[in-house]
mmCIF file of C-alpha atoms in Angstrom:
data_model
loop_
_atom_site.group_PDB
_atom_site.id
_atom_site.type_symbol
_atom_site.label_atom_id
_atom_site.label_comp_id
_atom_site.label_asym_id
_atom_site.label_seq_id
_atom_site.Cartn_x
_atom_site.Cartn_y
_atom_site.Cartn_z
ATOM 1 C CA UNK A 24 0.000 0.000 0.000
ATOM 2 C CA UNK A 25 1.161 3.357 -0.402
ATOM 3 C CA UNK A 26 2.287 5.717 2.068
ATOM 4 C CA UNK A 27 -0.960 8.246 2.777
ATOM 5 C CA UNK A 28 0.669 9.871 6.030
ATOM 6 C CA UNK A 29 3.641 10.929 7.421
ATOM 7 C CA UNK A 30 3.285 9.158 10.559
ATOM 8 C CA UNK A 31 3.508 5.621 8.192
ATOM 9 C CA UNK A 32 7.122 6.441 7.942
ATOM 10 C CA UNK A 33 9.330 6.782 11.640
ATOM 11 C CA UNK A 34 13.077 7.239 11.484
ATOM 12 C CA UNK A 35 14.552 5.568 14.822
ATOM 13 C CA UNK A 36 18.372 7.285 15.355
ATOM 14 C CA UNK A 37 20.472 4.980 17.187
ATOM 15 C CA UNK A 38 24.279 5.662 18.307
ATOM 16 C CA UNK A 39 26.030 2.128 18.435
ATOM 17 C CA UNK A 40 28.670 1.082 21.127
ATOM 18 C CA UNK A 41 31.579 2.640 19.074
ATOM 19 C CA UNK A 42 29.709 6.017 18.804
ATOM 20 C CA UNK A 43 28.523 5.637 15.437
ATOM 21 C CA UNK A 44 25.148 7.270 14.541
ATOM 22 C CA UNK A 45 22.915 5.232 12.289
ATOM 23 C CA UNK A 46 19.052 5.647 11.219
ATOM 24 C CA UNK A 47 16.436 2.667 10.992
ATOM 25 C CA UNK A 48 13.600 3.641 8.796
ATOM 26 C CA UNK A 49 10.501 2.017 8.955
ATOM 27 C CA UNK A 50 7.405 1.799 7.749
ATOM 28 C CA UNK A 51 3.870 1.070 9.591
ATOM 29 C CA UNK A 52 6.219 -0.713 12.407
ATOM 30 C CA UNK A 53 7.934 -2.310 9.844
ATOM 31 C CA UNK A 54 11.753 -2.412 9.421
ATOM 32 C CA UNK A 55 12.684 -1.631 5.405
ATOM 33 C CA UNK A 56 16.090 0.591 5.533
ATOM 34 C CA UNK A 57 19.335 1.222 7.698
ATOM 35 C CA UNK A 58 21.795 4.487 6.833
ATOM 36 C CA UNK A 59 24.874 5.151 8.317
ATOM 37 C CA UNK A 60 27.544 8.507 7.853
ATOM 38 C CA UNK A 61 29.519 7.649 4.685
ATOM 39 C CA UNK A 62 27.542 4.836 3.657
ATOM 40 C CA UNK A 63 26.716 4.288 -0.220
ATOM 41 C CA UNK A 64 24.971 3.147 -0.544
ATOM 42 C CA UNK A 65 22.948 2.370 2.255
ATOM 43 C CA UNK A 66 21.411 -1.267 3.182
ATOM 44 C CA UNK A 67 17.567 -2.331 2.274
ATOM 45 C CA UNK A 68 15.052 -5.124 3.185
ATOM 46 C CA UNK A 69 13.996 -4.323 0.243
ATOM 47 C CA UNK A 70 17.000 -5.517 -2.459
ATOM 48 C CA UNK A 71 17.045 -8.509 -3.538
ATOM 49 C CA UNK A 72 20.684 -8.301 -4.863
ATOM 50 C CA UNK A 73 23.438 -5.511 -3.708
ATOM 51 C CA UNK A 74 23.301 -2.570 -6.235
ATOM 52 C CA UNK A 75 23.903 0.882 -6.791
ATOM 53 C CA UNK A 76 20.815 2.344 -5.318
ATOM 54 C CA UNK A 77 20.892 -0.081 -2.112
ATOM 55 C CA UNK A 78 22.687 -2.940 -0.583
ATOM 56 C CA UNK A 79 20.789 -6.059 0.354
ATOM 57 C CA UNK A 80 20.361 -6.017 4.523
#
């Protein structure tokens, strides 16, 4: 289904052990994406093979 509302989509910011900041997105509840400084590109649920766009997570 598509996305009708802005509160489908939450971004959860997360700093790891090693200080890293990284950003789950989800949708409805759902995990679909992971981005973290410097990475490109980032990783997906989504992907079914690593590619330019998204790597498979």
């Amino acid at each position: 289904m598509p996305i009708r509302s802005e509160d489908d989509v939450r971004c959860e910011w997360i700093e790891t052990s090693d200080g890293i900041i990284e950003v789950d997105i989800l949708i409805r509840g759902k995990f679909i994406a992971q981005l973290t400084p410097g990475a490109k590109p980032g990783l997906s649920v989504l992907v079914i093979k690593d590619g330019p766009l998204a790597l498979k997570y």
